[in-house]
PDB file of C-alpha atoms and ligand atoms in Angstrom:
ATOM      1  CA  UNK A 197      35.594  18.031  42.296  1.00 77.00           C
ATOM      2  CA  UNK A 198      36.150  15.492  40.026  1.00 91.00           C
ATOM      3  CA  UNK A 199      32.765  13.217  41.778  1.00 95.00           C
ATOM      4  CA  UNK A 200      29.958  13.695  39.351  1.00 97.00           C
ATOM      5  CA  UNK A 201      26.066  12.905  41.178  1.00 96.00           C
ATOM      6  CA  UNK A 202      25.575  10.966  37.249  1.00 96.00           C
ATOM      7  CA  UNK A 203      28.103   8.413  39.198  1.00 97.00           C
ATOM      8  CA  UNK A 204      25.582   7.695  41.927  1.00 97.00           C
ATOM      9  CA  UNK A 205      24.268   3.909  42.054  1.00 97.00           C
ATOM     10  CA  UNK A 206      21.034   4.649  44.409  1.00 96.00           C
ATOM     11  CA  UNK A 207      22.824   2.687  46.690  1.00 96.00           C
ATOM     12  CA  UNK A 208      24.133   4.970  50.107  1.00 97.00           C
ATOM     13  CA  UNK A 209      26.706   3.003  51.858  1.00 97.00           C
ATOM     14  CA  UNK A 210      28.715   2.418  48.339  1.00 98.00           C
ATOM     15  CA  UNK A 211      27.769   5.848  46.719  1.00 98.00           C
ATOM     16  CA  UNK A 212      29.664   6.952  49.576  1.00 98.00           C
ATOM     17  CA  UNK A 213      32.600   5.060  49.708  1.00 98.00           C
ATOM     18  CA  UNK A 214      32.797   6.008  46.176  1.00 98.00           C
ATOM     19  CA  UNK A 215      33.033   9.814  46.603  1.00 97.00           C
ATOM     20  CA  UNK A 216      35.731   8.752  49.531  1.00 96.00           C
ATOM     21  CA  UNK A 217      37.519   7.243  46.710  1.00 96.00           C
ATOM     22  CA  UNK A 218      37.094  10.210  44.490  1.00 96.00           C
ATOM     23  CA  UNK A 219      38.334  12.424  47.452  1.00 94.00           C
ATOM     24  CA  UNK A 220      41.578  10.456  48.469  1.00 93.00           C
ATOM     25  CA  UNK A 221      42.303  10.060  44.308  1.00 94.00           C
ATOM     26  CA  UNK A 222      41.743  14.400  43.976  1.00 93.00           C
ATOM     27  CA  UNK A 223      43.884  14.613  47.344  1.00 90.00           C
ATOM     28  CA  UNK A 224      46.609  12.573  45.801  1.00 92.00           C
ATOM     29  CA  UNK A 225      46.878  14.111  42.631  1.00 94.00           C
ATOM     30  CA  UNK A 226      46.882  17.310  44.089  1.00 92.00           C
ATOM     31  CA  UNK A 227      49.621  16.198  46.428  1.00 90.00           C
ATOM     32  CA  UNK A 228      51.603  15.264  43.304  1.00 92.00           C
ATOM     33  CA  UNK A 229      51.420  18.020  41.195  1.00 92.00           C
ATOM     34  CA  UNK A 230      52.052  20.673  43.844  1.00 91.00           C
ATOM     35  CA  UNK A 231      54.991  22.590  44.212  1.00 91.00           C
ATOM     36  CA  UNK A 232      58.135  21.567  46.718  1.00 91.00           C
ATOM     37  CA  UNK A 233      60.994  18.576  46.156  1.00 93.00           C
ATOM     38  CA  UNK A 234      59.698  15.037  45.788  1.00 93.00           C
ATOM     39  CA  UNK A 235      61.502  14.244  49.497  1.00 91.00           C
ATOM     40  CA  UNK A 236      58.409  17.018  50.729  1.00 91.00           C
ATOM     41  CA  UNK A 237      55.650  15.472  48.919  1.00 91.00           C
ATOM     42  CA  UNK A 238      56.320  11.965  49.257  1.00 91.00           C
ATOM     43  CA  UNK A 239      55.251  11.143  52.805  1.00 89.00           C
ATOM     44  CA  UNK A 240      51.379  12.631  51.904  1.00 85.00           C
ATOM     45  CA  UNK A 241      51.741  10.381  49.184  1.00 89.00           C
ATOM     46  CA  UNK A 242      52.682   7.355  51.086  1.00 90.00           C
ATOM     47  CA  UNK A 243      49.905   7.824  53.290  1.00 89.00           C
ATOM     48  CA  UNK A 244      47.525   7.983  50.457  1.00 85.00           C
ATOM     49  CA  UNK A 245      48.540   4.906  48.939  1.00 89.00           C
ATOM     50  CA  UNK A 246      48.647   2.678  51.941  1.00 92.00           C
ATOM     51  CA  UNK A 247      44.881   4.224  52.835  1.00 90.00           C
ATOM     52  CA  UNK A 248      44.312   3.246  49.298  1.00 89.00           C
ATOM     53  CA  UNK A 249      45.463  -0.123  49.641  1.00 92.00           C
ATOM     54  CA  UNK A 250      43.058  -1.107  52.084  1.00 95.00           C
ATOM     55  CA  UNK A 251      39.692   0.958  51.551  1.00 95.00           C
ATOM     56  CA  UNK A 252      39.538  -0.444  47.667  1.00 96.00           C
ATOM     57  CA  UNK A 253      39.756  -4.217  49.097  1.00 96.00           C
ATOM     58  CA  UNK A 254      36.930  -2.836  51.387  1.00 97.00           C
ATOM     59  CA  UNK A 255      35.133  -1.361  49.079  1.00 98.00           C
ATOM     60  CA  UNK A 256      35.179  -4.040  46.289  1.00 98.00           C
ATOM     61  CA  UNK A 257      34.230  -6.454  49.088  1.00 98.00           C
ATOM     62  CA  UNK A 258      31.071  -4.583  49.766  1.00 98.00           C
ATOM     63  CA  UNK A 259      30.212  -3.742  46.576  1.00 98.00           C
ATOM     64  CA  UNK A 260      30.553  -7.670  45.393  1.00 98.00           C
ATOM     65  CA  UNK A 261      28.399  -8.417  48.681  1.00 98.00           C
ATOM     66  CA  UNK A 262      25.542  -5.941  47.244  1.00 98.00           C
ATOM     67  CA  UNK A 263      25.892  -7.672  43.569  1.00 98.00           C
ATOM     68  CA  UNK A 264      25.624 -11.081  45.290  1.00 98.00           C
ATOM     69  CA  UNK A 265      22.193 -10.017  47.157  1.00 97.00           C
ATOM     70  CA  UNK A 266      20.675  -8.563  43.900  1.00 97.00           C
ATOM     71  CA  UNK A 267      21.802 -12.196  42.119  1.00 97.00           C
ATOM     72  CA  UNK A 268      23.889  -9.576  39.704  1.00 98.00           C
ATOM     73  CA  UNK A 269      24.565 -12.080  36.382  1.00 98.00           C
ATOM     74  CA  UNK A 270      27.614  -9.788  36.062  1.00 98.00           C
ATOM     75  CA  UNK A 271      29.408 -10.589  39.451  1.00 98.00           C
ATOM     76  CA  UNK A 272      31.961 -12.792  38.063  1.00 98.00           C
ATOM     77  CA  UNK A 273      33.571 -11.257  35.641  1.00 98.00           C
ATOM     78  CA  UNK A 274      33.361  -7.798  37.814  1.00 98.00           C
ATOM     79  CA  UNK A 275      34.935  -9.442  40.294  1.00 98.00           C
ATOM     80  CA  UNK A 276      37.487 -10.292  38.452  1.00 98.00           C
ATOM     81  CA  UNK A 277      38.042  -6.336  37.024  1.00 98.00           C
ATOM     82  CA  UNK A 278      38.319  -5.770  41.217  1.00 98.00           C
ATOM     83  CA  UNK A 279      40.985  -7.961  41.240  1.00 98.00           C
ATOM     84  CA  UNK A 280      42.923  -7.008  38.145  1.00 97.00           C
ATOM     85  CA  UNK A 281      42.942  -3.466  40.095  1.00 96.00           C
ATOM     86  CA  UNK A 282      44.084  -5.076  43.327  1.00 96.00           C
ATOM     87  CA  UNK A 283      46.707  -6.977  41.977  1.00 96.00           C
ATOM     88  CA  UNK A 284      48.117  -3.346  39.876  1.00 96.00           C
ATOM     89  CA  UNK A 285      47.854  -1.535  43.070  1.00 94.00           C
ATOM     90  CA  UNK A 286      49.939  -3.832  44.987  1.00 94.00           C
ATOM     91  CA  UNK A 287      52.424  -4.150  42.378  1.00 95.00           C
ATOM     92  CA  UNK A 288      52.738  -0.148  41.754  1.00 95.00           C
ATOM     93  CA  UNK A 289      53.158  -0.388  45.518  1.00 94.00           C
ATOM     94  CA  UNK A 290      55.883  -2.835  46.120  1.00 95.00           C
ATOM     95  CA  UNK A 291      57.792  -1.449  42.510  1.00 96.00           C
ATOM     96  CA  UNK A 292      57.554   1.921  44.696  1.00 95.00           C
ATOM     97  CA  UNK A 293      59.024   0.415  47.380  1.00 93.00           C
ATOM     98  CA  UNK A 294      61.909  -1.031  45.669  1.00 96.00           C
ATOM     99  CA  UNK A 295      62.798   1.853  43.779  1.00 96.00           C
ATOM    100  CA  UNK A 296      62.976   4.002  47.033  1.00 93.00           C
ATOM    101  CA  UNK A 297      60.338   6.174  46.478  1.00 93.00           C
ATOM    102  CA  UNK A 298      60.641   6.680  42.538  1.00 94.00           C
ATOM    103  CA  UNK A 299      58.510   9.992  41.558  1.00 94.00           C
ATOM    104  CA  UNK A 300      58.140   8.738  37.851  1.00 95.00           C
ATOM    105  CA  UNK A 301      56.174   5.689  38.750  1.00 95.00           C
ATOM    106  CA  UNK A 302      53.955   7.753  41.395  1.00 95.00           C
ATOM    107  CA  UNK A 303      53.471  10.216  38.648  1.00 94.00           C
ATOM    108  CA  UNK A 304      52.120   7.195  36.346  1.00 95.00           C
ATOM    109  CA  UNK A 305      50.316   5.716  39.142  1.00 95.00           C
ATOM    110  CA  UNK A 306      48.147   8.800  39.462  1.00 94.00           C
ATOM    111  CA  UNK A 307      47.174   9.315  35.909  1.00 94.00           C
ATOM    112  CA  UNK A 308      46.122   5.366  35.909  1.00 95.00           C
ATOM    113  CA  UNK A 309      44.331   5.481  38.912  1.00 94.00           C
ATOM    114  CA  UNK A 310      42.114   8.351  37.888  1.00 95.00           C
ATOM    115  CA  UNK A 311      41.607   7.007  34.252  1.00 96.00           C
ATOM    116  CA  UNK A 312      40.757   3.536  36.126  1.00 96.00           C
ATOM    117  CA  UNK A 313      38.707   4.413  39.082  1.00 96.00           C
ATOM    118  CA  UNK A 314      36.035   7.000  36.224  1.00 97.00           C
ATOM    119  CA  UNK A 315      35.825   4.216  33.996  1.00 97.00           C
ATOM    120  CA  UNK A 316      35.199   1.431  36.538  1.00 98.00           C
ATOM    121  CA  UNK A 317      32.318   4.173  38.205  1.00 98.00           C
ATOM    122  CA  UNK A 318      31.252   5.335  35.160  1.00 97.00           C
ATOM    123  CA  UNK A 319      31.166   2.232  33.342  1.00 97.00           C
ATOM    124  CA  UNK A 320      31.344  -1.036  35.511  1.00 98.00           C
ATOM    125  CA  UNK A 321      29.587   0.158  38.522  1.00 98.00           C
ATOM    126  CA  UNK A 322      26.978   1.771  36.639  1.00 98.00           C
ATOM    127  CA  UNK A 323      25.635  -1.687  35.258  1.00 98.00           C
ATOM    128  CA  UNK A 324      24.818  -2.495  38.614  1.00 98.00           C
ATOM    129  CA  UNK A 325      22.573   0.166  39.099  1.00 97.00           C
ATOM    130  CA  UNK A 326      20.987  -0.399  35.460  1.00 97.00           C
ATOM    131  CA  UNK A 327      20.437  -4.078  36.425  1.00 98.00           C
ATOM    132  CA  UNK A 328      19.234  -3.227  39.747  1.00 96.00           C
ATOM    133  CA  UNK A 329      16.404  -0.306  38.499  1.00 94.00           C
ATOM    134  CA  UNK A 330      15.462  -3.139  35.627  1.00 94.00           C
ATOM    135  CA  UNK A 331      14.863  -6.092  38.514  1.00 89.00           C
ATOM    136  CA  UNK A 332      13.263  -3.374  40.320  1.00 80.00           C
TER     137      UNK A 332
HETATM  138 FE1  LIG B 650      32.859   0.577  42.909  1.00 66.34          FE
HETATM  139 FE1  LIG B 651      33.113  -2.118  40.947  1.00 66.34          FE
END
């Protein structure tokens, strides 16, 4: 399990949408490195990546509602790190599209995603929390 508890915010609703995250990005990876042609894997992986698509817009949204309520100083510029992933995810996505289903860029897209989404959690997210304990 890739989910650490040291990722927890103290908040429920988006601790938990963060372990789905975790859970879809473990399912996906798993789905690409395991055995079988591409033309077997590739419909999981679809499936991931359009869930993808629209539980991180839903997720960012609530999690930039909750900075909003605590009058976060950070929002903006976190707000705009949501975006940045947004906009790559959609990109990834349509490039994947056009290339009929290219295994290299999936391959790519899964190491990125990972590296992103600990980072972000790790990182990002976790100033949240800080700010959040500190206000009290
Ligand atoms: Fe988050
Ligand atoms: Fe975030």
């Amino acid at each position: 399990m890739l989910w650490k508890d040291q990722y927890e915010l103290g908040v429920p609703s988006i601790d938990e949408q963060h372990k789905e995250l975790f859970r879809r990005v473990e399912s996906f990876l798993q789905a690409l490195r395991s055995a079988g042609s591409w033309e077997e894997k590739a419909p999981r992986l679809n499936e991931t990546l359009e869930f993808m698509k629209g539980y991180v817009v839903e997720h960012f949204r609530d999690e930039e509602e909750y900075q909003l309520s605590i009058n976060y100083p950070g929002y903006e510029h976190h707000k705009q790190l949501h975006n940045g992933m947004v906009d790559y995810v959609l990109e990834v996505s349509e490039q994947y599209e056009r290339s009929g289903n290219n295994e290299d860029l999936m391959q790519q897209f899964g190491g990125r995603l990972l590296a992103w989404l600990i980072n972000h959690v790790a990182a990002e997210d976790q100033r949240i929390a800080d700010y959040a304990r500190k206000k009290g």
